[in-house]
Tab-separated table of C-alpha atoms in Angstrom:
chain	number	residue	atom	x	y	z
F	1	UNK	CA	106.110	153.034	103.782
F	2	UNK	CA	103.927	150.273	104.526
F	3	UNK	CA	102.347	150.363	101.236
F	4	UNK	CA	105.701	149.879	99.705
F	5	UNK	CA	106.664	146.768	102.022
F	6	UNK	CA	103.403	145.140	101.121
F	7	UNK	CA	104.011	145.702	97.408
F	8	UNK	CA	107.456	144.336	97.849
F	9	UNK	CA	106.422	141.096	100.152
F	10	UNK	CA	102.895	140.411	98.064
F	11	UNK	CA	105.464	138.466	95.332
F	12	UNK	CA	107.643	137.401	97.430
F	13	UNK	CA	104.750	135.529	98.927
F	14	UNK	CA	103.817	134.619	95.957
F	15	UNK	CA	107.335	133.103	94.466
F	16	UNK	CA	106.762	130.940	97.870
F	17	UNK	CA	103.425	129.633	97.729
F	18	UNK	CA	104.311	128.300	93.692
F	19	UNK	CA	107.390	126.832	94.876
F	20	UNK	CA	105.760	124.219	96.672
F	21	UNK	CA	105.206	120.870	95.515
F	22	UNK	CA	101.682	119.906	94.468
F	23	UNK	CA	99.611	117.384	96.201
F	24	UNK	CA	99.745	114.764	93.382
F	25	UNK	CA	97.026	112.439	95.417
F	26	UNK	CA	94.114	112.685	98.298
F	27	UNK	CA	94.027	110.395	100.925
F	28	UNK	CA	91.229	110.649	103.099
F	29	UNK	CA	90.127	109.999	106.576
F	30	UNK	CA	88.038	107.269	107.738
F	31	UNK	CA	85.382	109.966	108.113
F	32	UNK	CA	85.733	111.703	104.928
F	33	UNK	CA	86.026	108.390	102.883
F	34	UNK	CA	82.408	107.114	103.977
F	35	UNK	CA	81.303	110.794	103.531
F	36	UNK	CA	82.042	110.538	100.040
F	37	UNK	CA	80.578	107.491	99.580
F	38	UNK	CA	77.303	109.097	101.160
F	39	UNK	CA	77.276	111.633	98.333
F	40	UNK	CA	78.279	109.648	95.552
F	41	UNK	CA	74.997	107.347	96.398
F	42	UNK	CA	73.486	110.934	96.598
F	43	UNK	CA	71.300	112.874	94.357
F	44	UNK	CA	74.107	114.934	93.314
F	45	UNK	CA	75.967	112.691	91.563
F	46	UNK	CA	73.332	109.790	91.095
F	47	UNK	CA	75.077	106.372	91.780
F	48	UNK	CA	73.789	103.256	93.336
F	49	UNK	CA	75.473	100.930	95.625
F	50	UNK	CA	75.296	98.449	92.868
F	51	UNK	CA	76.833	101.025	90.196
F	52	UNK	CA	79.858	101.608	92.490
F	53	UNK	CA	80.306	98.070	93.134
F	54	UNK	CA	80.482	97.333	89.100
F	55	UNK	CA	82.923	99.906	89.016
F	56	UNK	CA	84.998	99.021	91.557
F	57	UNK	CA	84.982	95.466	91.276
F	58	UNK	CA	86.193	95.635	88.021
F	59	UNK	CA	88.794	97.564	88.985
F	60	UNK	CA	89.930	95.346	91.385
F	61	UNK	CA	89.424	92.130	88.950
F	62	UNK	CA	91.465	94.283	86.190
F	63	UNK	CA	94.250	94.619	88.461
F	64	UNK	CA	94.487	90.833	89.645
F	65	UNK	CA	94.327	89.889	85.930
F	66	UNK	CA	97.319	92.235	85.750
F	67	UNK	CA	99.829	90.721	88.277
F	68	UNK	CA	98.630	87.402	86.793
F	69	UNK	CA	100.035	88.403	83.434
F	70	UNK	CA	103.697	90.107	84.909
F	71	UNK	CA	103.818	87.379	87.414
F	72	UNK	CA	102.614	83.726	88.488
F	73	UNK	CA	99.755	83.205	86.875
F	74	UNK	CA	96.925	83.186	88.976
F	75	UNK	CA	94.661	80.295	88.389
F	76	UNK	CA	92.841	80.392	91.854
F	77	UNK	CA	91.753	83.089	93.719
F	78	UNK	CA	89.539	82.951	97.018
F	79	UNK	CA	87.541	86.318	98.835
F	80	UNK	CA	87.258	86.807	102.062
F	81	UNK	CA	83.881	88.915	102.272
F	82	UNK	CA	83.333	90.708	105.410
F	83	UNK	CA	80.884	93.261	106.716
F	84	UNK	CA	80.985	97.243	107.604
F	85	UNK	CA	78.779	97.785	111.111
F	86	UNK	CA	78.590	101.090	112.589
F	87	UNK	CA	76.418	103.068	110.145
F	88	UNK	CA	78.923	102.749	107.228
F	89	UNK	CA	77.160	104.188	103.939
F	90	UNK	CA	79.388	101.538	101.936
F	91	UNK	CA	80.779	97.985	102.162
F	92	UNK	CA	84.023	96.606	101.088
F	93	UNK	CA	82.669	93.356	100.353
F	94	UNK	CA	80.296	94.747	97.413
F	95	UNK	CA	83.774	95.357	95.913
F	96	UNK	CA	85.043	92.015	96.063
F	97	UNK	CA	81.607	90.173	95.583
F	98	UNK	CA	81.352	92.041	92.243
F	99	UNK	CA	85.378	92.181	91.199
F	100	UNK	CA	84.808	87.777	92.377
F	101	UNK	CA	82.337	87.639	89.673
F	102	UNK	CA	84.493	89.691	87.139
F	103	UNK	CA	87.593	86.563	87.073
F	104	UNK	CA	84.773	83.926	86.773
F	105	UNK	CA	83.848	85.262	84.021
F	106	UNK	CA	87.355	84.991	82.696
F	107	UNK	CA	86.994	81.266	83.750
F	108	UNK	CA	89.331	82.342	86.567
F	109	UNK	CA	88.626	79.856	89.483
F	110	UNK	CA	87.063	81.399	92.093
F	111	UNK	CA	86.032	81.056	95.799
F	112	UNK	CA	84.020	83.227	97.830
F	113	UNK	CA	83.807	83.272	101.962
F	114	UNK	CA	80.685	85.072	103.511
F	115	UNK	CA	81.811	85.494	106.879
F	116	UNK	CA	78.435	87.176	107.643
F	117	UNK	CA	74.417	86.676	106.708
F	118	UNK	CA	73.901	88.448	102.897
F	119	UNK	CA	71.994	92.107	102.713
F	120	UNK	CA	70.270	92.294	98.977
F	121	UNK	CA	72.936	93.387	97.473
F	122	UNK	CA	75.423	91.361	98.667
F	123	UNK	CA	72.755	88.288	97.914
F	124	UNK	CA	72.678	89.602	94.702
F	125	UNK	CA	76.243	89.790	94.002
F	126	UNK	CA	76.813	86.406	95.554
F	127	UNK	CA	74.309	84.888	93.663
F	128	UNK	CA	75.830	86.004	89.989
F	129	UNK	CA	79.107	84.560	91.581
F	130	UNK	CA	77.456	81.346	91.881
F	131	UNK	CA	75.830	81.311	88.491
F	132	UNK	CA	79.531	81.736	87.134
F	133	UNK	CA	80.630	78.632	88.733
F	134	UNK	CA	82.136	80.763	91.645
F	135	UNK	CA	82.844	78.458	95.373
F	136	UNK	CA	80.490	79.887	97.698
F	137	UNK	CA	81.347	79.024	101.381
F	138	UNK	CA	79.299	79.613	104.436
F	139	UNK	CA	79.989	79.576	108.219
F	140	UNK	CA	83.876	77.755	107.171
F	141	UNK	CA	85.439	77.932	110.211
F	142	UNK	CA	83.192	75.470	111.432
F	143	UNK	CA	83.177	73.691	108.776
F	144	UNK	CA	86.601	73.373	108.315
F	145	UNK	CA	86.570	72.185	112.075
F	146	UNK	CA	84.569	69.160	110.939
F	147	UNK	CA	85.965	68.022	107.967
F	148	UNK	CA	89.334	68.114	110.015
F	149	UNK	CA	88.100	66.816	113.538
F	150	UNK	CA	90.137	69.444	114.841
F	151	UNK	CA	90.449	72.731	116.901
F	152	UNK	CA	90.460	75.353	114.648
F	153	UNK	CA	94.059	77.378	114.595
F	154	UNK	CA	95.192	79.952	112.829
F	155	UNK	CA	97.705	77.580	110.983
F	156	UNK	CA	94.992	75.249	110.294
F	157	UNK	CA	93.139	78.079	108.320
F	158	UNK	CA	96.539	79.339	106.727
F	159	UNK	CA	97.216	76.329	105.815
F	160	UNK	CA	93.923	76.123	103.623
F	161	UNK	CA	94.501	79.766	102.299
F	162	UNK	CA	98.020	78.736	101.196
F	163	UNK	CA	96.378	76.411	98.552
F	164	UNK	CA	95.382	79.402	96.739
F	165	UNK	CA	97.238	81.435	94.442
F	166	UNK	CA	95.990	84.735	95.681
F	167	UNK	CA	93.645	85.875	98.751
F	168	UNK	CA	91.967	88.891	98.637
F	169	UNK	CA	91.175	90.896	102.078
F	170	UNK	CA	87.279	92.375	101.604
F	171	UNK	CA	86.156	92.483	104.783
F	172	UNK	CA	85.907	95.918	106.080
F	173	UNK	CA	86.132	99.408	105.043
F	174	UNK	CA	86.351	100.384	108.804
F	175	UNK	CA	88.859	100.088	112.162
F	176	UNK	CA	88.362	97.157	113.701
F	177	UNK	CA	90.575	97.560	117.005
F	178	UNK	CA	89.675	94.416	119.101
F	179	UNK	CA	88.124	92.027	115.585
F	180	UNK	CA	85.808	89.029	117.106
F	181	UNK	CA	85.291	85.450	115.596
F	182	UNK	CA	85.403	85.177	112.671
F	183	UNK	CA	87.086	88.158	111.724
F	184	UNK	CA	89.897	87.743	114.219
F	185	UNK	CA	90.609	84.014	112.974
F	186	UNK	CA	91.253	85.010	109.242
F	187	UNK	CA	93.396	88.656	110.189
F	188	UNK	CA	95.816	86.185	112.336
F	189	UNK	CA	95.847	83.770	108.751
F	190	UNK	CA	96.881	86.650	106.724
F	191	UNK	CA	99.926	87.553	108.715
F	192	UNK	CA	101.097	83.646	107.677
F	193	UNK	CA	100.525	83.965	103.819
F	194	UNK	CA	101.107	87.708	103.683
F	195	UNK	CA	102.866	87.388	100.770
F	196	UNK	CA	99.789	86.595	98.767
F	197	UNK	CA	97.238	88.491	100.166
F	198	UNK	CA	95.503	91.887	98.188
F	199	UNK	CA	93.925	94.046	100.318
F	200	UNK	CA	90.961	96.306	99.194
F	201	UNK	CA	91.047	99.755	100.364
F	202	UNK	CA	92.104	98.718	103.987
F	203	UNK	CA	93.766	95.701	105.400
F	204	UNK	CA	91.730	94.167	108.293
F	205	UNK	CA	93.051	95.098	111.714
F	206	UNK	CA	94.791	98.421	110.069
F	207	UNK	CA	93.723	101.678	111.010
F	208	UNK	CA	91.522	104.380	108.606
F	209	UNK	CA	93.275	106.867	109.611
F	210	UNK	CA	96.725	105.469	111.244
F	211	UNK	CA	97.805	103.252	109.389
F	212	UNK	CA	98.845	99.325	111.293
F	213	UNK	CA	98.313	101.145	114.741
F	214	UNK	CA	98.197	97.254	116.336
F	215	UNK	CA	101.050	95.284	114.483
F	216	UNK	CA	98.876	93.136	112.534
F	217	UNK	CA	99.553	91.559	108.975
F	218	UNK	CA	101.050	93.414	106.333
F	219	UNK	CA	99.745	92.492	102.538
F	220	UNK	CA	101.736	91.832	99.407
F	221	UNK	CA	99.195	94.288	97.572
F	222	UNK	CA	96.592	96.585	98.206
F	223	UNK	CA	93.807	98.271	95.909
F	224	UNK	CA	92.875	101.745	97.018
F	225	UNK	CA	89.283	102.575	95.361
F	226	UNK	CA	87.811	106.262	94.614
F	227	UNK	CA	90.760	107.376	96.716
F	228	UNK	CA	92.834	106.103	98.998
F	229	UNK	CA	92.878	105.815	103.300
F	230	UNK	CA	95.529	107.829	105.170
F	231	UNK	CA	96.262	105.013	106.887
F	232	UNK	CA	97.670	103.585	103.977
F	233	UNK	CA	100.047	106.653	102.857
F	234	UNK	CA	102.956	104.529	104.152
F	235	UNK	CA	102.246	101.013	103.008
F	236	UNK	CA	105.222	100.045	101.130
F	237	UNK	CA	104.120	97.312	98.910
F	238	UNK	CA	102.732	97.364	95.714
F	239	UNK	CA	99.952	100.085	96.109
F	240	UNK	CA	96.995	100.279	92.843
F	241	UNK	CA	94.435	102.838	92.718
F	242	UNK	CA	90.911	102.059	91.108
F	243	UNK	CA	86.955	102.718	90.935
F	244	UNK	CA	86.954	105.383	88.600
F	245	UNK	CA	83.803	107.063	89.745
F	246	UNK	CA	84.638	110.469	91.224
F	247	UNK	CA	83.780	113.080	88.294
F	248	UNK	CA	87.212	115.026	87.572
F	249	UNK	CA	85.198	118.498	87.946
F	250	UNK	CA	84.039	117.696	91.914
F	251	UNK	CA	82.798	119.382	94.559
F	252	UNK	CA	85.596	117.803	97.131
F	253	UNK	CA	88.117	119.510	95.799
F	254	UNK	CA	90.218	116.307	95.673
F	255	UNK	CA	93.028	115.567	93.715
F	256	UNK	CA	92.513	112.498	91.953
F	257	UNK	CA	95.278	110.329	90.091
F	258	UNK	CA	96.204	110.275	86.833
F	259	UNK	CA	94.740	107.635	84.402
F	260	UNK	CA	95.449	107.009	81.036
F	261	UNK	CA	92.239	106.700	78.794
F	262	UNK	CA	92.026	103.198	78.940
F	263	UNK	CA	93.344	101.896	82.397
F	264	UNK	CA	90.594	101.090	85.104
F	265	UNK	CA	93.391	101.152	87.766
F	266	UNK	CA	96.879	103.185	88.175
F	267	UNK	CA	99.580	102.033	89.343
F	268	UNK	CA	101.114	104.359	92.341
F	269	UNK	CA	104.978	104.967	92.773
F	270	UNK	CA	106.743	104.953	95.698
């Protein structure tokens, strides 16, 4: 008797199981995103930081080159370059140093913030900026206080953002629940020219894993790169997906998005 029950549940079970919808897309965990970083820059699959920057960066450059063409054109374009602390295997601002680089090239005009002192690589990247007549811009908040003769606000700075066509949000790959000078000055900017801010892989102030746990600025755009944050599953702008550098046949067992041959960044549907 039970023999026949089993045989009659096994395809029910079965039927069930296939009727579900497949996970079209990973999103990861804070954890398990800088986990995969640590074995991309492995020696199972080989890459360097540098390689994954290249990759990414132009990604991230492709994509801003896109909503330039369907859009306003975007003639001036200014990073915000932060810096990962706690152990993280990866920075976001190797990203943007490197996709910075990419639009100078295309004689896009650029400017680059280092809100923190270079490591090599970002040095590096920062320098190639420069030698493509990228803006490089160093401790601006006091700066800006200077050339002003005023107390630094968040308008103040908002107001200088505002006279660029697009800001891009590189400054950490990590939760940042209580951000300190000058991290905390440029998150309360964003939330007054939201509408022209791109966010790679995580909007500062947003949580890996939650999502905007503590009500900060929401961007126009955000570029998700390998695979995207959970805490980005419900961002309801215009969401891209780049940094084609997780091999198809992996060990994660990650479902990756679909690209056509020739696109370095997809394009994600609500």
């Amino acid at each position: 008797m039970l023999i026949f029950f089993l045989t009659f549940l096994n395809p029910l079970l079965a039927q069930d199981q296939a009727s579900l919808p497949a996970p079209t897309l990973s999103y990861l965990r804070g954890t398990e995103f800088q986990h995969l970083m640590e074995q991309l820059i492995g020696k199972q699959y080989g890459y360097t930081k540098a390689q994954l920057a290249e990759i990414g960066g132009q990604s991230v450059a492709e994509y801003i080159l896109y909503l330039s063409r369907i859009d306003v054109p975007l003639k001036r374009v200014i990073f915000i370059i932060g810096q990962d602390f706690s152990g993280s295997s990866y920075q976001n601002g190797y990203f943007g140093l490197a996709a910075a680089r990419y639009l100078a090239q295309r004689k896009v005009e650029v400017d680059v913030v280092l809100l923190y002192p270079n490591d090599p690589l970002r040095s590096r990247l920062a320098m190639q900026c420069k030698s493509h007549s990228a803006t490089l811009h160093f401790d601006i908040l006091q700066n800006l206080q200077e050339q002003l003769n005023v107390q630094m606000t968040k308008n103040i700075l908002a107001n200088w953002l505002n006279d660029y066509d697009l800001v891009v949000d590189a400054i950490t790959l990590t939760s940042i629940e209580q951000p300190k000078t000058p991290v905390r000055e440029f998150m309360h900017a964003f939330s007054e020219v939201s509408k022209k801010v791109l966010a790679i892989n995580l909007p500062v102030g947003w949580h890996t894993d939650n999502g905007n746990l503590y009500n900060v600025y929401v961007p126009q755009f955000v570029i998700s790169l390998g695979l995207p944050l959970k805490g980005i599953k419900e961002f309801e702008g215009q969401h891209a997906i780049g940094g084609r550098y997780i091999p198809q046949t992996n060990t994660f067992n990650y479902v990756l998005p679909k690209y056509k041959i020739e696109d370095s960044f997809h394009l994600l549907q609500k």
